[in-house]
Short mmCIF file of C-alpha atoms and ligand atoms in Angstrom, two decimals:
data_model
loop_
_atom_site.label_atom_id
_atom_site.label_comp_id
_atom_site.label_asym_id
_atom_site.label_seq_id
_atom_site.Cartn_x
_atom_site.Cartn_y
_atom_site.Cartn_z
CA MET V 1 -8.49 -18.07 -14.58
CA GLU V 2 -11.53 -16.62 -16.35
CA LEU V 3 -12.70 -13.14 -15.50
CA ASN V 4 -16.29 -14.53 -15.24
CA GLN V 5 -15.29 -16.87 -12.48
CA ILE V 6 -13.68 -13.99 -10.57
CA LYS V 7 -16.74 -11.81 -11.16
CA GLU V 8 -19.02 -14.39 -9.63
CA ILE V 9 -16.97 -14.80 -6.45
CA VAL V 10 -16.34 -11.01 -6.09
CA THR V 11 -20.15 -10.39 -6.40
CA LEU V 12 -20.83 -13.03 -3.77
CA ALA V 13 -18.21 -11.50 -1.40
CA HIS V 14 -19.70 -8.07 -1.84
CA SER V 15 -23.24 -9.14 -0.95
CA ARG V 16 -22.01 -11.35 1.93
CA PHE V 17 -19.79 -8.82 3.67
CA SER V 18 -21.91 -5.58 3.09
CA SER V 19 -23.72 -6.52 6.36
CA ILE V 20 -20.59 -6.15 8.51
CA HIS V 21 -20.77 -2.90 10.42
CA THR V 22 -18.11 -3.39 13.06
CA GLY V 23 -15.22 -1.02 13.29
CA GLU V 24 -14.97 2.70 12.47
CA ALA V 25 -13.09 4.91 10.05
CA ALA V 26 -9.69 5.92 11.32
CA SER V 27 -9.87 8.92 13.62
CA TYR V 28 -6.19 9.77 14.47
CA ILE V 29 -6.22 11.70 11.20
CA PRO V 30 -9.42 13.55 11.82
CA GLU V 31 -10.21 14.25 8.14
CA LEU V 32 -10.50 10.42 7.43
CA MET V 33 -13.63 10.28 9.58
CA ARG V 34 -15.45 12.16 6.87
CA ALA V 35 -15.57 8.92 4.71
CA ASN V 36 -18.89 7.24 4.48
CA PRO V 37 -18.26 4.18 6.64
CA ASP V 38 -20.72 2.03 4.66
CA HIS V 39 -19.01 2.43 1.38
CA PHE V 40 -17.75 -0.88 0.05
CA ALA V 41 -16.07 -1.49 -3.29
CA ILE V 42 -14.12 -4.35 -4.76
CA SER V 43 -12.26 -4.07 -8.05
CA VAL V 44 -10.21 -6.52 -10.01
CA THR V 45 -7.94 -5.72 -13.00
CA THR V 46 -6.29 -8.62 -14.84
CA ALA V 47 -2.69 -8.59 -15.98
CA SER V 48 -4.03 -8.09 -19.50
CA GLY V 49 -6.01 -4.98 -18.39
CA GLU V 50 -9.58 -6.21 -18.26
CA SER V 51 -11.48 -5.01 -15.15
CA PHE V 52 -14.54 -5.64 -13.08
CA SER V 53 -15.81 -3.60 -10.13
CA ILE V 54 -18.68 -3.70 -7.72
CA GLY V 55 -19.86 -1.10 -5.17
CA GLU V 56 -18.47 2.53 -4.91
CA ALA V 57 -15.45 1.73 -6.99
CA GLU V 58 -15.09 5.38 -8.15
CA VAL V 59 -15.44 7.01 -4.73
CA GLY V 60 -12.19 8.65 -3.84
CA PHE V 61 -10.06 7.73 -0.82
CA THR V 62 -6.47 8.62 0.01
CA LEU V 63 -3.76 5.92 -0.53
CA GLN V 64 -2.25 6.21 3.01
CA SER V 65 0.04 3.17 3.54
CA THR V 66 -1.02 1.50 0.21
CA SER V 67 1.41 4.15 -1.31
CA LYS V 68 4.44 2.58 0.43
CA PRO V 69 5.19 -0.45 -1.83
CA PHE V 70 5.00 1.79 -4.88
CA ILE V 71 7.33 4.43 -3.44
CA TYR V 72 9.58 1.58 -2.43
CA GLY V 73 9.51 0.35 -6.01
CA LEU V 74 10.35 3.78 -7.37
CA ALA V 75 13.28 4.11 -5.00
CA LEU V 76 14.51 0.63 -5.92
CA GLU V 77 14.49 1.62 -9.65
CA CYS V 78 16.24 4.88 -8.96
CA TYR V 79 18.79 4.05 -6.28
CA GLY V 80 19.24 0.22 -6.37
CA LYS V 81 18.97 -2.56 -3.90
CA GLU V 82 22.32 -1.85 -2.18
CA LYS V 83 21.37 1.68 -1.21
CA LEU V 84 17.97 0.62 -0.06
CA MET V 85 19.38 -2.13 2.15
CA GLN V 86 21.44 0.49 3.82
CA THR V 87 18.29 2.49 4.54
CA THR V 88 15.84 -0.15 5.87
CA GLY V 89 15.88 -3.88 6.63
CA VAL V 90 13.43 -6.43 5.20
CA GLU V 91 12.40 -8.10 8.40
CA PRO V 92 8.81 -8.22 9.66
CA SER V 93 8.62 -6.08 12.79
CA GLY V 94 5.78 -7.81 14.59
CA GLU V 95 4.78 -4.28 15.67
CA ALA V 96 2.07 -1.79 14.74
CA PHE V 97 2.58 0.41 11.68
CA ASN V 98 3.40 3.40 13.81
CA SER V 99 5.44 1.77 16.49
CA ILE V 100 8.29 3.93 17.81
CA ILE V 101 10.36 0.83 18.63
CA GLU V 102 10.81 0.04 15.01
CA LEU V 103 14.58 0.28 14.70
CA GLU V 104 16.74 -2.84 14.69
CA GLU V 105 18.95 -3.03 17.74
CA GLN V 106 22.27 -3.33 16.09
CA SER V 107 21.91 -1.35 12.83
CA HIS V 108 19.27 1.15 14.10
CA LEU V 109 17.67 0.79 10.70
CA PRO V 110 13.93 0.52 10.42
CA PHE V 111 12.80 -3.16 10.25
CA ASN V 112 11.20 -2.76 6.85
CA PRO V 113 9.79 -0.25 4.32
CA MET V 114 6.09 -1.01 5.06
CA VAL V 115 6.07 0.33 8.70
CA ASN V 116 6.10 4.11 9.01
CA SER V 117 9.72 4.41 10.05
CA GLY V 118 11.00 2.54 7.04
CA ALA V 119 8.60 4.25 4.60
CA ILE V 120 9.67 7.70 5.84
CA ALA V 121 13.30 6.74 5.42
CA ILE V 122 12.55 5.54 1.82
CA THR V 123 10.70 8.71 0.96
CA HIS V 124 13.68 10.73 2.34
CA LEU V 125 15.81 9.04 -0.34
CA LEU V 126 13.82 10.61 -3.18
CA LYS V 127 15.58 13.79 -4.23
CA ALA V 128 14.64 16.32 -6.87
CA GLN V 129 16.10 15.34 -10.28
CA GLU V 130 16.15 16.36 -13.89
CA GLY V 131 13.84 19.36 -13.43
CA GLN V 132 11.39 17.35 -11.36
CA THR V 133 10.62 18.29 -7.76
CA ARG V 134 10.50 15.51 -5.21
CA LEU V 135 6.72 15.73 -5.18
CA ASP V 136 6.62 15.69 -9.08
CA ARG V 137 8.45 12.40 -9.01
CA VAL V 138 5.85 10.86 -6.72
CA LEU V 139 2.92 12.27 -8.62
CA HIS V 140 4.45 11.20 -11.95
CA LEU V 141 4.73 7.67 -10.72
CA PHE V 142 1.10 7.48 -9.86
CA ASP V 143 0.16 9.18 -13.20
CA ARG V 144 2.00 6.41 -15.04
CA LEU V 145 0.40 3.65 -12.90
CA THR V 146 -3.13 4.92 -13.43
CA GLN V 147 -2.80 6.78 -16.79
CA ASP V 148 -4.58 9.67 -15.06
CA LYS V 149 -3.60 12.98 -13.47
CA THR V 150 -2.80 12.40 -9.78
CA GLU V 151 -4.22 14.81 -7.17
CA ILE V 152 -3.49 15.25 -3.48
CA ASP V 153 -6.35 15.58 -1.02
CA LEU V 154 -5.17 18.79 0.66
CA ALA V 155 -7.63 18.51 3.58
CA VAL V 156 -6.39 15.02 4.50
CA TYR V 157 -2.79 16.14 4.03
CA GLN V 158 -3.26 19.11 6.36
CA SER V 159 -5.21 17.02 8.92
CA GLU V 160 -2.37 14.40 9.01
CA LYS V 161 0.33 17.08 9.24
CA LYS V 162 -1.44 18.84 12.12
CA THR V 163 -1.70 15.55 14.20
CA ALA V 164 1.55 13.95 13.15
CA HIS V 165 3.40 14.03 16.48
CA ARG V 166 4.04 10.32 16.40
CA ASN V 167 5.45 10.27 12.88
CA GLN V 168 7.55 13.34 13.86
CA ALA V 169 8.98 11.42 16.79
CA ILE V 170 9.78 8.45 14.53
CA ALA V 171 11.44 10.81 12.04
CA TYR V 172 13.55 12.49 14.70
CA LEU V 173 14.65 9.10 16.01
CA LEU V 174 15.77 8.23 12.51
CA ARG V 175 17.69 11.53 12.51
CA HIS V 176 19.23 10.80 15.87
CA PHE V 177 20.58 7.49 14.62
CA GLY V 178 21.86 9.08 11.32
CA VAL V 179 19.51 7.01 9.10
CA VAL V 180 18.32 10.30 7.59
CA ASP V 181 19.89 13.88 7.48
CA ASP V 182 18.68 17.28 8.26
CA LEU V 183 16.15 17.42 5.38
CA ILE V 184 13.91 15.19 7.39
CA ASP V 185 11.12 17.80 7.97
CA GLU V 186 10.85 18.24 4.20
CA SER V 187 10.76 14.46 3.74
CA LEU V 188 8.01 14.04 6.35
CA ASP V 189 6.00 16.64 4.43
CA LEU V 190 6.47 14.64 1.21
CA TYR V 191 5.45 11.39 3.08
CA PHE V 192 2.22 13.04 4.21
CA LYS V 193 1.57 14.11 0.60
CA GLN V 194 2.25 10.64 -0.81
CA CYS V 195 -0.19 9.25 1.80
CA SER V 196 -2.77 11.90 0.69
CA VAL V 197 -2.71 10.94 -3.00
CA VAL V 198 -6.33 10.47 -4.08
CA SER V 199 -7.23 7.07 -5.53
CA ASN V 200 -10.23 4.78 -5.80
CA ALA V 201 -10.81 1.05 -5.91
CA LYS V 202 -10.68 0.88 -9.76
CA LYS V 203 -7.46 2.78 -9.89
CA LEU V 204 -5.77 0.90 -7.05
CA SER V 205 -6.59 -2.48 -8.78
CA LEU V 206 -5.05 -1.12 -11.91
CA MET V 207 -1.92 -0.16 -9.96
CA ALA V 208 -1.88 -3.68 -8.52
CA ALA V 209 -2.34 -5.14 -12.02
CA THR V 210 0.94 -3.54 -13.06
CA LEU V 211 2.58 -5.72 -10.39
CA ALA V 212 0.62 -8.71 -11.40
CA ASN V 213 1.93 -8.05 -14.99
CA SER V 214 5.61 -8.04 -13.86
CA GLY V 215 5.86 -4.26 -13.80
CA ILE V 216 4.28 -3.46 -17.17
CA GLN V 217 1.22 -1.20 -17.05
CA PRO V 218 -1.47 -3.30 -18.79
CA HIS V 219 -3.08 -0.43 -20.76
CA SER V 220 -0.02 1.66 -21.85
CA GLN V 221 2.34 -1.38 -22.01
CA GLU V 222 4.96 0.86 -20.34
CA ARG V 223 7.45 -0.94 -18.21
CA ILE V 224 7.24 0.93 -14.87
CA PHE V 225 9.18 -1.56 -12.65
CA SER V 226 11.79 -4.24 -13.62
CA ASN V 227 10.99 -7.89 -12.96
CA GLU V 228 13.45 -7.79 -10.07
CA THR V 229 11.90 -4.77 -8.53
CA VAL V 230 8.46 -6.33 -8.68
CA ARG V 231 9.83 -9.47 -7.04
CA ASP V 232 11.35 -7.41 -4.24
CA MET V 233 8.13 -5.35 -3.80
CA LEU V 234 5.94 -8.46 -3.63
CA SER V 235 8.36 -10.19 -1.19
CA ILE V 236 8.20 -7.28 1.22
CA MET V 237 4.39 -6.98 0.93
CA PHE V 238 4.04 -10.65 1.58
CA THR V 239 6.13 -10.67 4.75
CA CYS V 240 5.58 -7.12 6.10
CA GLY V 241 2.61 -5.58 4.26
CA MET V 242 0.12 -6.31 6.99
CA TYR V 243 2.32 -5.29 9.92
CA ASP V 244 1.62 -7.19 13.09
CA SER V 245 -0.87 -9.48 11.41
CA ALA V 246 1.39 -10.18 8.46
CA GLY V 247 2.03 -13.78 9.55
CA LYS V 248 -1.63 -14.53 9.96
CA TRP V 249 -2.28 -12.96 6.59
CA ALA V 250 0.44 -14.96 4.85
CA TYR V 251 -1.02 -18.14 6.45
CA SER V 252 -4.64 -17.60 5.79
CA VAL V 253 -4.77 -15.42 2.66
CA GLY V 254 -1.41 -15.98 1.12
CA ILE V 255 -1.47 -13.05 -1.32
CA PRO V 256 1.11 -10.23 -1.17
CA SER V 257 -0.94 -7.30 0.06
CA LYS V 258 -0.87 -3.87 1.58
CA SER V 259 -3.45 -2.04 3.65
CA GLY V 260 -4.01 1.71 4.40
CA VAL V 261 -5.92 3.36 7.18
CA SER V 262 -8.29 4.94 4.76
CA GLY V 263 -9.81 1.45 4.43
CA ALA V 264 -8.11 0.28 1.29
CA ILE V 265 -6.35 -3.10 0.84
CA PHE V 266 -4.78 -4.25 -2.37
CA GLY V 267 -3.37 -7.57 -3.31
CA VAL V 268 -1.42 -9.01 -6.23
CA VAL V 269 -1.89 -12.46 -7.73
CA PRO V 270 1.28 -12.74 -9.79
CA GLY V 271 0.64 -13.31 -13.44
CA GLN V 272 -3.16 -13.05 -12.98
CA PHE V 273 -4.66 -9.92 -11.53
CA GLY V 274 -4.62 -7.13 -8.98
CA VAL V 275 -7.46 -6.67 -6.56
CA ALA V 276 -8.45 -3.73 -4.37
CA VAL V 277 -11.00 -3.48 -1.67
CA TYR V 278 -12.28 -0.22 -0.22
CA SER V 279 -14.35 -0.09 3.05
CA PRO V 280 -13.37 2.54 5.65
CA ARG V 281 -14.21 0.58 8.87
CA ILE V 282 -10.87 -0.58 10.21
CA ASP V 283 -9.59 -2.93 12.99
CA GLN V 284 -6.95 -2.39 15.65
CA HIS V 285 -4.17 -3.17 13.13
CA GLY V 286 -5.42 -0.42 10.72
CA HIS V 287 -6.95 -2.91 8.23
CA SER V 288 -10.33 -2.62 6.61
CA ILE V 289 -12.58 -5.17 8.31
CA ARG V 290 -14.65 -5.95 5.23
CA GLY V 291 -11.41 -5.97 3.26
CA LEU V 292 -10.00 -8.75 5.39
CA ARG V 293 -13.03 -10.90 5.05
CA THR V 294 -13.14 -10.28 1.30
CA PHE V 295 -9.56 -11.28 0.80
CA GLU V 296 -9.94 -14.48 2.92
CA PHE V 297 -13.00 -15.37 0.93
CA LEU V 298 -11.46 -14.70 -2.52
CA SER V 299 -8.30 -16.62 -1.60
CA GLU V 300 -10.26 -19.65 -0.32
CA SER V 301 -12.85 -19.66 -3.14
CA LEU V 302 -10.49 -18.98 -6.06
CA LYS V 303 -7.55 -20.94 -4.57
CA LEU V 304 -5.32 -17.88 -4.67
CA HIS V 305 -2.79 -18.62 -1.93
CA ILE V 306 0.61 -18.47 -3.62
CA PHE V 307 1.56 -21.82 -2.11
CA GLU V 308 -1.62 -23.47 -3.25
CA PRO V 309 -0.35 -26.86 -4.61
CA LYS V 310 -0.25 -26.59 -8.39
CA GLY V 311 0.41 -30.29 -9.14
CA THR V 312 3.78 -31.93 -9.68
CA LEU V 313 6.09 -31.55 -12.63
O1 DON F 401 1.62 7.57 8.59
C1 DON F 401 0.47 7.36 8.85
O2 DON F 401 0.05 7.16 10.00
C2 DON F 401 -0.59 7.34 7.77
N1 DON F 401 -0.37 8.35 6.79
C3 DON F 401 -0.59 5.99 7.04
C4 DON F 401 -0.82 4.84 7.98
C5 DON F 401 -1.45 3.64 7.36
O3 DON F 401 -2.12 3.76 6.37
C6 DON F 401 -1.30 2.37 8.10
N2 DON F 401 -1.95 1.33 7.38
N3 DON F 401 -2.84 0.58 7.59
#
């Protein structure tokens, strides 16, 4: 697909959905309410590294749950699939991202690594190694994905930490069932930091482009994730990335995607491009409202659904 064709549709989506003013920025992490609710950016980066953006594509936001697939990928690379399958399942939960009833009945494992319980358990796996602290490992991953120095928004981190009673309850339930060990407080702290990594639409689309390019960062040509890791990351994003609306998303958009409560959504069109939308007004599932509309529109207009008939052999 030509970048010009994408530009045209992205520009149309931006002008069409700028007029949506429903929803508000997330308030359960008070600092997130400081975002300008009318900011709206769409960025696309192709698997070959060309990019196009419209709107406030360099305005910073925190990754929140859009960090989860990348940390899952890092853990897969470091500890392998067998270990990860002993830590979380890969089943859609049909529940909200912060549901407490997120542990499978028999195994007591989290349903999947995209909901908070699973993401916290995955972050817990990351240990200090070869002179790198646990946080260094997280930051270094995002440095490599963006070819930039990664920063944490300390105000958002502190705000989340102060109001994190629900995530603490989830973490202690994981501890109770032996999914994690006593270092859980430290791991929760790391999880809050990974969620508070500062990004923007341009950078997030570049991160997505690495997945569109089978794990190779399009600018540096560094292989960050193996083909198999990318396949696993995208499978889980497709089935679980949008939580309790993942089925509807798979049906109507058909692009492996992940949202974050800061108002970001990114999606990956394998072999073609990564796309990121930022608009802080979110719905009851924690998804950006303009983001949802944009993805539906892009998918429909550019025929991006992964099961779009491509002709017969
Ligand atoms: O754990 C939390 O509640 C947040 N740091 C992240 C939640 C989130 O982004 C949910 N996604 N839409």
